[in-house]
Coordinates of C-alpha atoms in Angstrom, one line a residue:
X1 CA 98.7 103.0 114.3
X2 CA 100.4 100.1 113.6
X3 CA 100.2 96.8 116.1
X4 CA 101.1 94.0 114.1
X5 CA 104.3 92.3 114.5
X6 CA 107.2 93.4 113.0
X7 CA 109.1 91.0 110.5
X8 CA 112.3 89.7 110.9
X9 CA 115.4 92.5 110.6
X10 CA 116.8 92.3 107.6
X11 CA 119.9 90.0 107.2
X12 CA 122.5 92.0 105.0
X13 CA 125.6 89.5 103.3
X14 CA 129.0 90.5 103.4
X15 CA 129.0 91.5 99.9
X16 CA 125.6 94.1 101.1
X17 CA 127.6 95.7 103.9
X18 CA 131.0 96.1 102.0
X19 CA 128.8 97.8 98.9
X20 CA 127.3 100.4 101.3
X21 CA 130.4 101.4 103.2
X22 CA 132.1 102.0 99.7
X23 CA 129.1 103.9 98.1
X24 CA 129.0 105.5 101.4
X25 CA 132.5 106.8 101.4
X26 CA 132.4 107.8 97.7
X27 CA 129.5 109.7 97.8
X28 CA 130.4 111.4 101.7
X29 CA 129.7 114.8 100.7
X30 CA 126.3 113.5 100.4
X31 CA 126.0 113.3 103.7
X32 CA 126.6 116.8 104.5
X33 CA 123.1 118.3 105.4
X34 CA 124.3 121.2 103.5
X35 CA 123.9 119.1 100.3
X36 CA 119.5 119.3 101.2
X37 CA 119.7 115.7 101.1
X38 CA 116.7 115.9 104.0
X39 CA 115.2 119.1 102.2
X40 CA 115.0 117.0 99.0
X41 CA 113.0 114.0 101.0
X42 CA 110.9 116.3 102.9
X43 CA 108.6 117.6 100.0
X44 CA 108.0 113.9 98.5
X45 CA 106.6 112.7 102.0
X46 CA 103.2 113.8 101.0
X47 CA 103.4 110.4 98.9
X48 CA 102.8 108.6 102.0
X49 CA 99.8 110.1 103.1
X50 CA 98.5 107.3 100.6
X51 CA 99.2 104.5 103.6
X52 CA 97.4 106.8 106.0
X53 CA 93.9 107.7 104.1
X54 CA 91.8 104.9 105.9
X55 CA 93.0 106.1 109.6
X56 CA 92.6 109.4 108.8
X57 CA 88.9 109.3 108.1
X58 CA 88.9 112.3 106.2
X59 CA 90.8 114.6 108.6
X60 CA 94.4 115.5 108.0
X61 CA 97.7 113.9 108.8
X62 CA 99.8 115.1 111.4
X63 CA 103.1 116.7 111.1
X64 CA 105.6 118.1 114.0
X65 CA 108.4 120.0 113.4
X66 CA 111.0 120.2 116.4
X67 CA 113.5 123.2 116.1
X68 CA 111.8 125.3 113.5
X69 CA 113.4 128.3 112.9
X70 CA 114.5 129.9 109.9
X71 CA 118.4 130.4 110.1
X72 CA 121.0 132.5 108.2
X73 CA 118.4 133.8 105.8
X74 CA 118.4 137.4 105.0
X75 CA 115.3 139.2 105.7
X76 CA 114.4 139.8 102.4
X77 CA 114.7 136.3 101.7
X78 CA 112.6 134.9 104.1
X79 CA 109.6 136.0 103.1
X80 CA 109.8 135.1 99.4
X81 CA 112.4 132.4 99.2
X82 CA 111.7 129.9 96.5
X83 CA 114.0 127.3 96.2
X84 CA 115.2 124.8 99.1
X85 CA 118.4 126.2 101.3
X86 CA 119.4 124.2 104.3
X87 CA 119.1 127.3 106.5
X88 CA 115.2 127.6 105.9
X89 CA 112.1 125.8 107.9
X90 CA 111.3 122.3 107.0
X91 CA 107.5 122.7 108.6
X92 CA 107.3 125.5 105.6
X93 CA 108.3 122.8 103.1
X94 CA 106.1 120.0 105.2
X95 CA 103.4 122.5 105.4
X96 CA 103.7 123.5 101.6
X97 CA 103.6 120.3 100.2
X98 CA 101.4 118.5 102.1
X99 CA 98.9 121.7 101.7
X100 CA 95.2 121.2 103.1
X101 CA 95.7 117.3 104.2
X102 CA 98.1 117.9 107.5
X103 CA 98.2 120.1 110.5
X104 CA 101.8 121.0 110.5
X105 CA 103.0 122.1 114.1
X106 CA 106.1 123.9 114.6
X107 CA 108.0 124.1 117.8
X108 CA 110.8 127.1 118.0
X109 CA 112.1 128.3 121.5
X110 CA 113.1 131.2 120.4
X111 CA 110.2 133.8 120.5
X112 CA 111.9 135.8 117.6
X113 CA 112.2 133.4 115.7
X114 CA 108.6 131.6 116.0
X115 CA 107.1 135.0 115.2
X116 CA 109.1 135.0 111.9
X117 CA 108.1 131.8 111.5
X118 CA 104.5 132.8 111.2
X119 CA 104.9 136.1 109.2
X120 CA 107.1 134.0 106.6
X121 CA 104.4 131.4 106.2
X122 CA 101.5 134.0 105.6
X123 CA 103.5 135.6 102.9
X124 CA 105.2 133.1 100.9
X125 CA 102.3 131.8 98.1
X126 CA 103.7 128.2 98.4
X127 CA 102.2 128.3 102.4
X128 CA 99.9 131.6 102.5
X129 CA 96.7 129.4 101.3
X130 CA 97.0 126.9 104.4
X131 CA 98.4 129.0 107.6
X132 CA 94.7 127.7 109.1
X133 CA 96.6 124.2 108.7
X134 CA 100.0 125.6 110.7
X135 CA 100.5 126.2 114.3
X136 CA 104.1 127.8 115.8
X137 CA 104.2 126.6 119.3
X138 CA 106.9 128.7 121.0
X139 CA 107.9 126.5 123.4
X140 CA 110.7 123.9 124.3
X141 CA 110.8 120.2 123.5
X142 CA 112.9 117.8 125.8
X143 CA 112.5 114.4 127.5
X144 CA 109.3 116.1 130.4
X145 CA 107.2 118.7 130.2
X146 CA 107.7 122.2 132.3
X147 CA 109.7 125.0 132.1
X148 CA 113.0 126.1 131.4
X149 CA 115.3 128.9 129.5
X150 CA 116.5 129.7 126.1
X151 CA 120.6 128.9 126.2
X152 CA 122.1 131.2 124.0
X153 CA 124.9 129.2 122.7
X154 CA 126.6 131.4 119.9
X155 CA 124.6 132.4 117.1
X156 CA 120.8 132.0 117.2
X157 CA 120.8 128.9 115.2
X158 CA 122.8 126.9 117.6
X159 CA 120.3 128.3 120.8
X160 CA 119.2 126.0 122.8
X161 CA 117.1 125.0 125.6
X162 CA 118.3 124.9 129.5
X163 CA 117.8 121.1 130.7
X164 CA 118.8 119.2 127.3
X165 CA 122.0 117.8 126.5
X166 CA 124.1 118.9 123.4
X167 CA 125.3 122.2 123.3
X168 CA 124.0 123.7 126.2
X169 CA 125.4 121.0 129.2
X170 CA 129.3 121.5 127.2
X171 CA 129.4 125.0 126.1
X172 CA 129.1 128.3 127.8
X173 CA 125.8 129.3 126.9
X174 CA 124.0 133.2 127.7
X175 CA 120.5 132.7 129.8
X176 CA 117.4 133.9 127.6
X177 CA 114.1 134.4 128.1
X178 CA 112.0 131.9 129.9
X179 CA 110.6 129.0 128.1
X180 CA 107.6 126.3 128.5
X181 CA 108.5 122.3 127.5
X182 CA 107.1 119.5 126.3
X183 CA 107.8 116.4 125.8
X184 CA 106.1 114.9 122.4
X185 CA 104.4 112.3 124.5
X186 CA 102.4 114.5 126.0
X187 CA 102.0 116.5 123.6
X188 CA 101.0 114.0 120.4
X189 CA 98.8 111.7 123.7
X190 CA 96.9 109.5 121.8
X191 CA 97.7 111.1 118.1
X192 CA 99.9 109.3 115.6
X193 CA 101.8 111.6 113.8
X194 CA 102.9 110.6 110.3
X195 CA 106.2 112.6 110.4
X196 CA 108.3 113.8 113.0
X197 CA 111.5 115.8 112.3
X198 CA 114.1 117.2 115.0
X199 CA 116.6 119.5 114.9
X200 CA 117.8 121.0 118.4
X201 CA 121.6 121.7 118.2
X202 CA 122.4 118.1 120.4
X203 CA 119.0 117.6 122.2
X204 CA 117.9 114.9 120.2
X205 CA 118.2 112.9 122.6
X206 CA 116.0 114.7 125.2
X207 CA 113.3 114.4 122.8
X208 CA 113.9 111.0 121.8
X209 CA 113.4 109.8 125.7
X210 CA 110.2 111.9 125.4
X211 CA 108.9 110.0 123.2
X212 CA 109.2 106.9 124.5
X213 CA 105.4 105.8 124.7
X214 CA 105.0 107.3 120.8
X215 CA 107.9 104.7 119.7
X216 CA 107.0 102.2 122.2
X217 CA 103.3 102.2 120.6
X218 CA 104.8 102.4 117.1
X219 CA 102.5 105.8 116.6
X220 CA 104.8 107.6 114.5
X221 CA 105.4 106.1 111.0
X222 CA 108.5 108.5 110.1
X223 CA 110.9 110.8 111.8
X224 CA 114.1 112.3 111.1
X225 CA 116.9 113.7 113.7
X226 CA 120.1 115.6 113.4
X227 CA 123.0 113.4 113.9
X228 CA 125.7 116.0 114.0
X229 CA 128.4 118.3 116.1
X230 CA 126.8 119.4 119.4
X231 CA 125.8 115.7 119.9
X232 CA 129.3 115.7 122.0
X233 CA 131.7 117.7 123.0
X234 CA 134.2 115.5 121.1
X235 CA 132.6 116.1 118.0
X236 CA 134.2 119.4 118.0
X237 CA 137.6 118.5 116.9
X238 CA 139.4 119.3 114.0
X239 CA 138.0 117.5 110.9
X240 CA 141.9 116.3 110.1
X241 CA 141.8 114.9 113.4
X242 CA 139.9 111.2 114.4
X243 CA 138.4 110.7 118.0
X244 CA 141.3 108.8 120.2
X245 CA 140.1 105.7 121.9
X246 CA 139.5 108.0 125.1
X247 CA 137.1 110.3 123.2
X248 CA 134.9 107.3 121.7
X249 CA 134.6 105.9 125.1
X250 CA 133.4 109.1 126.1
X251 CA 131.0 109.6 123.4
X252 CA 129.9 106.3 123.2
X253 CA 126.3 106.3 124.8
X254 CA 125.1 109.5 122.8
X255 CA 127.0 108.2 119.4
X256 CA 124.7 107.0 116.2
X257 CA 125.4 103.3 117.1
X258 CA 123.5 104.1 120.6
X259 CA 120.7 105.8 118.9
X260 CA 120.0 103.4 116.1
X261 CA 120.2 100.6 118.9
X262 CA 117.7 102.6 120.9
X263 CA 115.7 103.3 118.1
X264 CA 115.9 99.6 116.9
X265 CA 114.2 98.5 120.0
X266 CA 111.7 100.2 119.4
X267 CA 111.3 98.4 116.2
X268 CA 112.5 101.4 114.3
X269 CA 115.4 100.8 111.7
X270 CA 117.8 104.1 111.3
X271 CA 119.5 105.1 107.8
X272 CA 122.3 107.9 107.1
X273 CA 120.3 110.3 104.3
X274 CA 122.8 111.3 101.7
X275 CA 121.8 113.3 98.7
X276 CA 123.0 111.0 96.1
X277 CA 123.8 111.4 92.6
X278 CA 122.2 112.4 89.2
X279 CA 121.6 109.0 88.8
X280 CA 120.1 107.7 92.5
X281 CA 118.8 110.7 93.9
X282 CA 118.6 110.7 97.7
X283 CA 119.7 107.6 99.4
X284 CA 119.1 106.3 102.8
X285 CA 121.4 104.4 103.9
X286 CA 120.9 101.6 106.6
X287 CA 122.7 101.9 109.6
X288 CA 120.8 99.6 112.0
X289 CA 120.8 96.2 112.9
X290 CA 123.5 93.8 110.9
X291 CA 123.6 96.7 108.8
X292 CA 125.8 98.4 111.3
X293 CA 129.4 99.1 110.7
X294 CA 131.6 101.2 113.1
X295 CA 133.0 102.9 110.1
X296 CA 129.9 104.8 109.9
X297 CA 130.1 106.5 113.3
X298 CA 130.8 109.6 110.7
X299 CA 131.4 112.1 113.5
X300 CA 134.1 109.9 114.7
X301 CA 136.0 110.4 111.5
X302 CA 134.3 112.3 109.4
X303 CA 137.6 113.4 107.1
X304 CA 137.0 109.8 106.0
X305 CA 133.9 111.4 104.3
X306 CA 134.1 115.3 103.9
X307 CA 136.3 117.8 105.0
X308 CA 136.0 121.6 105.9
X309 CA 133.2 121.4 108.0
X310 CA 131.9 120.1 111.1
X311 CA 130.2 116.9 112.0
X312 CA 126.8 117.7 110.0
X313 CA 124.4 115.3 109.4
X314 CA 120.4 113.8 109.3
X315 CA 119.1 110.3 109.7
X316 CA 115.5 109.2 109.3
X317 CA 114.1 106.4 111.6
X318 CA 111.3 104.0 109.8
X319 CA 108.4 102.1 111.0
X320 CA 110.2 98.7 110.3
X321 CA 106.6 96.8 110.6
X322 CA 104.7 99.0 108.0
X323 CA 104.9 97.7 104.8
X324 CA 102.9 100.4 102.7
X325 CA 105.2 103.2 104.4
X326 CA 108.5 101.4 103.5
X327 CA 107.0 100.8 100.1
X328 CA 106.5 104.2 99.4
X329 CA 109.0 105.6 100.8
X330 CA 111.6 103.2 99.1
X331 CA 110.0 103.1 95.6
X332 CA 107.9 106.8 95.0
X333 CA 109.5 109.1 97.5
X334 CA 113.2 108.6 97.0
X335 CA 112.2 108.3 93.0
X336 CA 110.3 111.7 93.5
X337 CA 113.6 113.5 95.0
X338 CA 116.1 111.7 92.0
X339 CA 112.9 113.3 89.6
X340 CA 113.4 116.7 91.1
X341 CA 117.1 116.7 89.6
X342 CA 117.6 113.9 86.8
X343 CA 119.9 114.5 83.9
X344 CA 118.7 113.9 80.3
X345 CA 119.3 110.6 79.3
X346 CA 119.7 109.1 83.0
X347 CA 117.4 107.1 84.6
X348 CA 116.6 106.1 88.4
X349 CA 119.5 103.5 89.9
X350 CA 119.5 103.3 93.2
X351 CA 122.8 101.9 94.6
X352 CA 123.0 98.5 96.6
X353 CA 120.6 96.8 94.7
X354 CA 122.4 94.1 92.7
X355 CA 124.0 93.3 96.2
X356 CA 121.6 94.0 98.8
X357 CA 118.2 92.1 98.7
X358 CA 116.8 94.4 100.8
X359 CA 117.9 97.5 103.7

């Protein structure tokens, strides 16, 4: 755990901030969670469990997966899938890569779905040798702790829980089976998980306000959230179409300028993953503080960015106040995922760098 003060934000120029908004527009496809931007990051974060060996004393780090599930994978697949695919389990990946040195917990509210969960990671080889390191907790996360229902909003990978906002308080939703919540407060009381990674179809922010005392305390040192449709009903429009004035103002307090400002406070600075290029690699790009520029409200306007598909994207929230975790995560993880894919011939350039002093 962390309790030194943070430094000062960082103070982009106008030169920085014009540089990112037109990577960021040239490269929008990126953003698409479809193009595993998130996947790609989430097997190099075992490179930071090099900042965490002294507090660890030995044990292992821990991991929490919100919103689980495996979706849109055949059967078949499931069980012996190989390569990343946006529709599989990151807590499989987490759990995988990180092997013996984390306790990977994985929430899923759908009871199907956390039984699956377990069966795939017995049989895959990548996870089979560490299921005594996993734990499927088939149970609910929002801002409290108690119980609730599954909401059956369309297919199974947009369930979900009674209670949270996102899909369930705008869209006619079916009444599953009951389901115990937590909130990750009291859950993770008096842990410090390394990595935290949510996914719950517009509850995001349910969890986020239940984890107030872990980002108050600065306990968690990484965590990633879905910043996409179901955040708002508004999000839902055509991808031709922009938000009018009217919709904005009605979206405002649950849009990504709202979250990185919350998430700022806690001394947290937010970034946009986009999966890059042959030559970067994945790319975070910065979002909070000075760095923010409405332009980047993507579900606004996200035809500015990609079309044919909906409002789909992931940011990850860093510990701005620990140094060895930035390090890492700037300099070996994000060269990890641009090593995963590199041409011949090409080597690592991350963008922003001859006009950006830092992000």
């Amino acid at each position: 755990m962390q309790s030194a003060p943070c430094p000062t934000p960082c103070q982009p120029s106008a030169l920085c901030r014009a540089a990112v908004l037109d990577w960021s527009v040239h490269h929008g496809g990126g953003f698409i969670a479809r193009s595993l931007g998130l996947k790609r990051l989430t097997v190099q974060l075992h490179r930071l469990l090099r900042c965490f060996e002294d507090n660890l004393d030995g044990g292992p780090a821990l991991i929490i997966d919100v919103g689980a599930g495996i979706h849109g994978l055949s059967r078949e697949w499931v069980f012996r899938v190989k390569n990343l695919h946006d529709d599989d389990s990151d807590s499989l990946w987490l759990l995988g890569s990180f092997g013996s040195r984390a306790s990977v917990h994985a929430f899923e509210a759908n009871a199907a779905k956390a039984a699956e969960l377990r069966a795939a990671a017995a049989a895959r080889p990548l996870t089979s040798k560490f299921t005594d390191r996993f734990t499927v907790h088939n149970v609910g996360v929002g801002a409290a702790s108690g119980t609730s229902s599954v909401a059956r909003c369309g297919g199974a990978n947009t369930w979900s829980v009674h209670g949270n906002a996102g899909v369930a308080s705008f869209m006619k939703c079916g009444r599953g089976d009951e389901v115990n919540t937590t909130s990750l407060d009291d859950f993770a009381a008096g842990e410090a998980p390394l990595y935290v990674k949510v996914d719950v179809e517009g509850g995001e922010w349910d969890v986020l306000r239940g984890m107030h005392h872990l980002l108050r305390e600065r306990r968690v040192a990484v965590a990633s959230f879905e910043y996409a449709v179901n955040w708002h009903a508004a999000f839902h429009r055509p991808s031709r179409h922009a938000l009018t004035e009217e919709e904005r103002a009605s979206a405002k307090d649950v849009s990504l300028h709202a979250f990185q400002s919350r998430l700022g406070a806690y001394g947290y600075d937010t970034y946009l993953v986009n999966a890059g290029d042959a030559d970067s690699g994945v790319v975070l790009v910065p979002v909070h503080g000075e760095f923010w520029q409405d332009e980047l409200e993507i579900c606004y306007n996200r035809s500015r960015f990609y079309d044919n598909t909906h409002c789909w994207n992931d940011l990850l929230a860093v510990r701005r106040c620990d140094a060895c975790t930035r390090d890492t995560l700037f300099g070996e993880v994000l060269r990890g995922t641009w090593e995963q894919q590199r041409w011949k011939g090409t080597r690592w350039r991350p963008p922003f760098q001859q006009a950006c002093s830092c992000v």
